[in-house]
mmCIF file of C-alpha atoms and ligand atoms in Angstrom:
data_model
loop_
_atom_site.group_PDB
_atom_site.id
_atom_site.type_symbol
_atom_site.label_atom_id
_atom_site.label_comp_id
_atom_site.label_asym_id
_atom_site.label_seq_id
_atom_site.Cartn_x
_atom_site.Cartn_y
_atom_site.Cartn_z
ATOM 1 C CA MET Z 221 -45.343 -51.423 8.187
ATOM 2 C CA GLU Z 222 -48.646 -50.186 6.831
ATOM 3 C CA GLU Z 223 -47.450 -50.559 3.274
ATOM 4 C CA LEU Z 224 -46.490 -54.192 3.883
ATOM 5 C CA GLU Z 225 -49.861 -54.939 5.431
ATOM 6 C CA GLU Z 226 -51.569 -53.344 2.480
ATOM 7 C CA VAL Z 227 -49.693 -55.553 0.030
ATOM 8 C CA ILE Z 228 -50.361 -58.672 2.113
ATOM 9 C CA ARG Z 229 -54.052 -57.795 2.091
ATOM 10 C CA GLU Z 230 -53.998 -57.313 -1.666
ATOM 11 C CA ALA Z 231 -52.213 -60.625 -2.244
ATOM 12 C CA SER Z 232 -54.588 -62.527 0.017
ATOM 13 C CA VAL Z 233 -57.411 -62.039 -2.532
ATOM 14 C CA CYS Z 234 -55.234 -61.920 -5.643
ATOM 15 C CA LYS Z 235 -56.652 -63.307 -8.888
ATOM 16 C CA LYS Z 236 -53.901 -62.176 -11.231
ATOM 17 C CA CYS Z 237 -53.250 -65.723 -12.463
ATOM 18 C CA LYS Z 238 -54.981 -69.064 -12.750
ATOM 19 C CA LEU Z 239 -53.312 -70.468 -9.616
ATOM 20 C CA SER Z 240 -55.907 -68.448 -7.668
ATOM 21 C CA GLU Z 241 -58.560 -70.962 -8.783
ATOM 22 C CA SER Z 242 -57.068 -73.978 -7.032
ATOM 23 C CA ARG Z 243 -55.307 -72.521 -3.997
ATOM 24 C CA THR Z 244 -56.569 -72.774 -0.424
ATOM 25 C CA ASN Z 245 -54.379 -70.004 0.990
ATOM 26 C CA VAL Z 246 -52.047 -67.445 -0.504
ATOM 27 C CA VAL Z 247 -48.590 -68.025 0.974
ATOM 28 C CA PHE Z 248 -47.151 -64.521 1.030
ATOM 29 C CA GLY Z 249 -43.990 -65.286 3.010
ATOM 30 C CA GLU Z 250 -42.827 -64.700 6.551
ATOM 31 C CA GLY Z 251 -39.876 -63.765 8.689
ATOM 32 C CA SER Z 252 -38.117 -60.716 9.992
ATOM 33 C CA THR Z 253 -38.603 -57.661 7.783
ATOM 34 C CA LYS Z 254 -35.177 -56.556 9.034
ATOM 35 C CA ALA Z 255 -33.608 -59.812 7.856
ATOM 36 C CA LYS Z 256 -30.199 -59.664 6.214
ATOM 37 C CA THR Z 257 -30.884 -62.992 4.543
ATOM 38 C CA PHE Z 258 -33.794 -63.543 2.171
ATOM 39 C CA LEU Z 259 -34.648 -67.059 0.942
ATOM 40 C CA ILE Z 260 -36.662 -67.713 -2.202
ATOM 41 C CA GLY Z 261 -38.257 -71.078 -2.959
ATOM 42 C CA GLU Z 262 -40.346 -72.100 -5.930
ATOM 43 C CA ALA Z 263 -43.994 -72.360 -4.897
ATOM 44 C CA PRO Z 264 -46.135 -73.489 -1.959
ATOM 45 C CA GLY Z 265 -46.754 -77.234 -1.748
ATOM 46 C CA PHE Z 266 -49.622 -79.170 -0.137
ATOM 47 C CA ASN Z 267 -48.839 -78.284 3.482
ATOM 48 C CA GLU Z 268 -47.931 -74.678 2.717
ATOM 49 C CA ASP Z 269 -51.195 -74.210 0.859
ATOM 50 C CA LYS Z 270 -53.107 -75.587 3.875
ATOM 51 C CA GLU Z 271 -51.276 -73.543 6.483
ATOM 52 C CA GLY Z 272 -50.598 -70.364 4.515
ATOM 53 C CA LYS Z 273 -46.918 -70.457 5.484
ATOM 54 C CA PRO Z 274 -43.799 -71.196 3.429
ATOM 55 C CA PHE Z 275 -41.657 -74.293 3.951
ATOM 56 C CA VAL Z 276 -43.660 -76.099 6.601
ATOM 57 C CA GLY Z 277 -43.757 -79.530 4.897
ATOM 58 C CA GLN Z 278 -41.011 -82.076 4.221
ATOM 59 C CA ALA Z 279 -38.713 -79.697 2.351
ATOM 60 C CA GLY Z 280 -39.278 -77.188 5.158
ATOM 61 C CA LYS Z 281 -38.160 -79.755 7.713
ATOM 62 C CA ILE Z 282 -34.835 -80.138 5.886
ATOM 63 C CA LEU Z 283 -34.456 -76.390 5.543
ATOM 64 C CA ASN Z 284 -35.368 -75.600 9.161
ATOM 65 C CA GLU Z 285 -33.758 -78.473 10.991
ATOM 66 C CA THR Z 286 -30.610 -79.063 8.943
ATOM 67 C CA LEU Z 287 -29.656 -76.352 6.430
ATOM 68 C CA LEU Z 288 -30.404 -73.190 8.424
ATOM 69 C CA LYS Z 289 -28.624 -74.732 11.428
ATOM 70 C CA ILE Z 290 -25.522 -75.472 9.351
ATOM 71 C CA ALA Z 291 -25.464 -71.823 8.268
ATOM 72 C CA GLY Z 292 -25.968 -70.693 11.882
ATOM 73 C CA PHE Z 293 -29.305 -69.020 11.182
ATOM 74 C CA GLU Z 294 -32.515 -69.077 13.234
ATOM 75 C CA ARG Z 295 -35.608 -69.302 11.041
ATOM 76 C CA SER Z 296 -36.938 -66.184 12.747
ATOM 77 C CA GLU Z 297 -33.978 -64.079 11.593
ATOM 78 C CA VAL Z 298 -34.360 -64.795 7.879
ATOM 79 C CA TYR Z 299 -37.194 -63.846 5.534
ATOM 80 C CA ILE Z 300 -38.683 -66.746 3.509
ATOM 81 C CA THR Z 301 -40.933 -66.631 0.494
ATOM 82 C CA ASN Z 302 -41.506 -68.220 -2.924
ATOM 83 C CA VAL Z 303 -41.510 -67.093 -6.524
ATOM 84 C CA VAL Z 304 -45.257 -67.714 -6.781
ATOM 85 C CA LYS Z 305 -47.512 -67.300 -3.773
ATOM 86 C CA CYS Z 306 -50.157 -69.891 -4.700
ATOM 87 C CA ARG Z 307 -49.751 -73.666 -4.995
ATOM 88 C CA PRO Z 308 -49.664 -75.011 -8.578
ATOM 89 C CA PRO Z 309 -51.976 -78.040 -9.065
ATOM 90 C CA ASN Z 310 -50.132 -81.312 -8.280
ATOM 91 C CA ASN Z 311 -47.009 -79.279 -7.473
ATOM 92 C CA ARG Z 312 -46.208 -78.734 -11.135
ATOM 93 C CA GLU Z 313 -43.678 -76.010 -11.971
ATOM 94 C CA PRO Z 314 -45.191 -72.555 -12.206
ATOM 95 C CA THR Z 315 -45.446 -71.289 -15.793
ATOM 96 C CA GLN Z 316 -43.601 -68.218 -17.013
ATOM 97 C CA GLU Z 317 -46.934 -66.396 -17.176
ATOM 98 C CA GLU Z 318 -47.688 -67.200 -13.526
ATOM 99 C CA ILE Z 319 -44.171 -66.193 -12.459
ATOM 100 C CA GLU Z 320 -44.542 -62.833 -14.217
ATOM 101 C CA ALA Z 321 -48.030 -62.219 -12.803
ATOM 102 C CA CYS Z 322 -46.724 -62.846 -9.274
ATOM 103 C CA PHE Z 323 -43.365 -61.118 -9.594
ATOM 104 C CA PRO Z 324 -44.478 -57.670 -8.311
ATOM 105 C CA TYR Z 325 -45.065 -59.223 -4.871
ATOM 106 C CA LEU Z 326 -41.581 -60.701 -4.712
ATOM 107 C CA ASP Z 327 -40.094 -57.470 -6.026
ATOM 108 C CA PHE Z 328 -41.933 -55.537 -3.329
ATOM 109 C CA GLN Z 329 -40.726 -57.927 -0.632
ATOM 110 C CA ILE Z 330 -37.076 -57.611 -1.666
ATOM 111 C CA LYS Z 331 -37.267 -53.824 -1.793
ATOM 112 C CA PHE Z 332 -39.056 -53.713 1.575
ATOM 113 C CA VAL Z 333 -36.693 -56.046 3.419
ATOM 114 C CA LYS Z 334 -33.522 -54.805 1.635
ATOM 115 C CA PRO Z 335 -31.525 -57.965 2.334
ATOM 116 C CA LYS Z 336 -27.735 -58.221 2.073
ATOM 117 C CA LEU Z 337 -27.978 -61.775 0.849
ATOM 118 C CA ILE Z 338 -30.543 -63.520 -1.346
ATOM 119 C CA VAL Z 339 -30.414 -67.322 -1.406
ATOM 120 C CA THR Z 340 -32.305 -68.802 -4.364
ATOM 121 C CA LEU Z 341 -33.467 -72.390 -3.768
ATOM 122 C CA GLY Z 342 -33.491 -74.399 -6.988
ATOM 123 C CA ASN Z 343 -33.752 -73.611 -10.677
ATOM 124 C CA VAL Z 344 -37.059 -71.713 -10.725
ATOM 125 C CA ALA Z 345 -36.037 -69.188 -8.072
ATOM 126 C CA THR Z 346 -32.513 -68.915 -9.488
ATOM 127 C CA SER Z 347 -33.599 -68.241 -13.065
ATOM 128 C CA THR Z 348 -36.241 -65.741 -11.939
ATOM 129 C CA ILE Z 349 -33.785 -63.732 -9.851
ATOM 130 C CA PHE Z 350 -30.966 -64.011 -12.360
ATOM 131 C CA SER Z 351 -33.152 -62.611 -15.095
ATOM 132 C CA ARG Z 352 -34.216 -59.719 -12.822
ATOM 133 C CA PHE Z 353 -30.588 -58.822 -12.109
ATOM 134 C CA ASN Z 354 -29.432 -59.391 -15.697
ATOM 135 C CA LEU Z 355 -27.137 -62.249 -14.756
ATOM 136 C CA LYS Z 356 -26.410 -64.968 -17.303
ATOM 137 C CA PRO Z 357 -28.717 -67.923 -16.653
ATOM 138 C CA LYS Z 358 -27.036 -71.248 -15.872
ATOM 139 C CA PRO Z 359 -28.242 -74.532 -14.396
ATOM 140 C CA ILE Z 360 -28.041 -74.848 -10.640
ATOM 141 C CA SER Z 361 -25.535 -77.708 -10.907
ATOM 142 C CA GLN Z 362 -23.017 -75.212 -12.381
ATOM 143 C CA ILE Z 363 -23.544 -72.206 -10.128
ATOM 144 C CA HIS Z 364 -24.695 -73.548 -6.738
ATOM 145 C CA GLY Z 365 -22.720 -72.128 -3.830
ATOM 146 C CA GLN Z 366 -21.256 -69.253 -5.876
ATOM 147 C CA SER Z 367 -21.723 -65.689 -4.744
ATOM 148 C CA PHE Z 368 -22.827 -63.033 -7.273
ATOM 149 C CA SER Z 369 -22.425 -59.387 -6.224
ATOM 150 C CA ILE Z 370 -25.061 -56.876 -7.250
ATOM 151 C CA ASN Z 371 -24.898 -53.109 -6.964
ATOM 152 C CA SER Z 372 -28.175 -51.592 -7.955
ATOM 153 C CA LEU Z 373 -29.925 -48.279 -7.459
ATOM 154 C CA LEU Z 374 -33.206 -50.023 -6.772
ATOM 155 C CA TYR Z 375 -31.990 -52.825 -4.496
ATOM 156 C CA GLY Z 376 -28.747 -51.496 -3.000
ATOM 157 C CA SER Z 377 -25.721 -53.720 -2.778
ATOM 158 C CA LEU Z 378 -26.303 -57.385 -2.152
ATOM 159 C CA ARG Z 379 -25.094 -60.886 -2.878
ATOM 160 C CA ILE Z 380 -27.033 -63.632 -4.591
ATOM 161 C CA VAL Z 381 -26.134 -67.235 -3.805
ATOM 162 C CA PRO Z 382 -28.014 -69.996 -5.662
ATOM 163 C CA THR Z 383 -28.248 -73.456 -4.151
ATOM 164 C CA TYR Z 384 -30.267 -76.616 -4.706
ATOM 165 C CA HIS Z 385 -33.902 -76.815 -3.637
ATOM 166 C CA PRO Z 386 -34.074 -78.466 -0.175
ATOM 167 C CA ALA Z 387 -36.546 -81.056 -1.545
ATOM 168 C CA THR Z 388 -33.725 -82.451 -3.718
ATOM 169 C CA ALA Z 389 -32.206 -83.912 -0.550
ATOM 170 C CA LEU Z 390 -35.276 -86.154 -0.194
ATOM 171 C CA TYR Z 391 -34.318 -88.231 -3.214
ATOM 172 C CA ASN Z 392 -30.659 -87.459 -3.892
ATOM 173 C CA PRO Z 393 -28.209 -88.120 -1.019
ATOM 174 C CA LYS Z 394 -25.234 -86.967 -3.072
ATOM 175 C CA VAL Z 395 -26.777 -83.560 -3.670
ATOM 176 C CA SER Z 396 -27.746 -83.456 -0.036
ATOM 177 C CA GLU Z 397 -24.069 -83.456 0.942
ATOM 178 C CA ILE Z 398 -23.209 -80.745 -1.617
ATOM 179 C CA MET Z 399 -26.113 -78.677 -0.313
ATOM 180 C CA LYS Z 400 -24.792 -78.860 3.243
ATOM 181 C CA LYS Z 401 -21.450 -77.457 2.075
ATOM 182 C CA ASP Z 402 -23.281 -74.640 0.266
ATOM 183 C CA TRP Z 403 -25.120 -73.714 3.473
ATOM 184 C CA LYS Z 404 -21.929 -73.695 5.515
ATOM 185 C CA MET Z 405 -20.570 -71.200 3.016
ATOM 186 C CA ILE Z 406 -23.804 -69.183 2.959
ATOM 187 C CA GLY Z 407 -23.382 -68.649 6.722
ATOM 188 C CA GLU Z 408 -19.765 -67.581 6.235
ATOM 189 C CA ILE Z 409 -20.683 -65.207 3.390
ATOM 190 C CA LEU Z 410 -23.321 -63.497 5.512
ATOM 191 C CA ARG Z 411 -20.955 -63.077 8.470
ATOM 192 C CA SER Z 412 -18.298 -61.647 6.163
ATOM 193 C CA ILE Z 413 -20.625 -58.867 4.904
ATOM 194 C CA LYS Z 414 -22.244 -57.994 8.242
HETATM 195 N N1 URA I 287 -41.163 -75.891 -1.727
HETATM 196 C C1 URA I 287 -41.036 -74.588 -2.055
HETATM 197 O O1 URA I 287 -40.406 -74.226 -3.030
HETATM 198 N N2 URA I 287 -41.612 -73.709 -1.260
HETATM 199 C C2 URA I 287 -42.281 -74.046 -0.169
HETATM 200 O O2 URA I 287 -42.765 -73.124 0.519
HETATM 201 C C3 URA I 287 -42.399 -75.403 0.153
HETATM 202 C C4 URA I 287 -41.829 -76.301 -0.655
HETATM 203 FE FE1 SF4 I 288 -51.835 -63.744 -7.502
HETATM 204 FE FE2 SF4 I 288 -49.395 -64.770 -7.365
HETATM 205 FE FE3 SF4 I 288 -51.472 -66.201 -6.520
HETATM 206 FE FE4 SF4 I 288 -51.134 -65.782 -9.116
HETATM 207 S S1 SF4 I 288 -49.737 -66.952 -7.757
HETATM 208 S S2 SF4 I 288 -53.055 -65.562 -7.968
HETATM 209 S S3 SF4 I 288 -50.288 -63.708 -9.138
HETATM 210 S S4 SF4 I 288 -50.720 -64.286 -5.612
#
């Protein structure tokens, strides 16, 4: 645990990229460090920046109250974080430079938690994780809900399942239905590898 606390402390004052200039709080991530399921979003938004916790705003409401329930998960039994730990101004996409500067934290978190299943939420998280695991990048519309098996010395054996970002449901009801099917399958995948 000490190692984790050390990294959280380091991140809380991190100035490795420009996002440090406009953030209120660093949103490191939260959840069970024994979680089998590890969720990765894009970046903190307005509410997350204020509270210092991931997925507590509108997208969080969809994730917590609908999607996790469909999968049969309690929020407390999964680990949740983002690709970058500080809010980009006006919720713009994080740049490649910011993603790279922040990646060591995400890498540490994955190695520390050692999940069996990583769910990437949206294109930014999916492309970041795909590039780390040398998977061929594809748009989320083509690969959502598919399970990619990884066997790695560094990370052990795990599955990666990309799906849409929960915020997409706020403006796209069609995708919202597809997303619900993905989450039903995500629950089934986890139970099949337990
Ligand atoms: N969107 C994200 O990608 N992450 C959050 O924590 C909140 C909204
Ligand atoms: Fe540091 Fe990541 Fe925040 Fe950039 S986004 S300042 S790298 S914690």
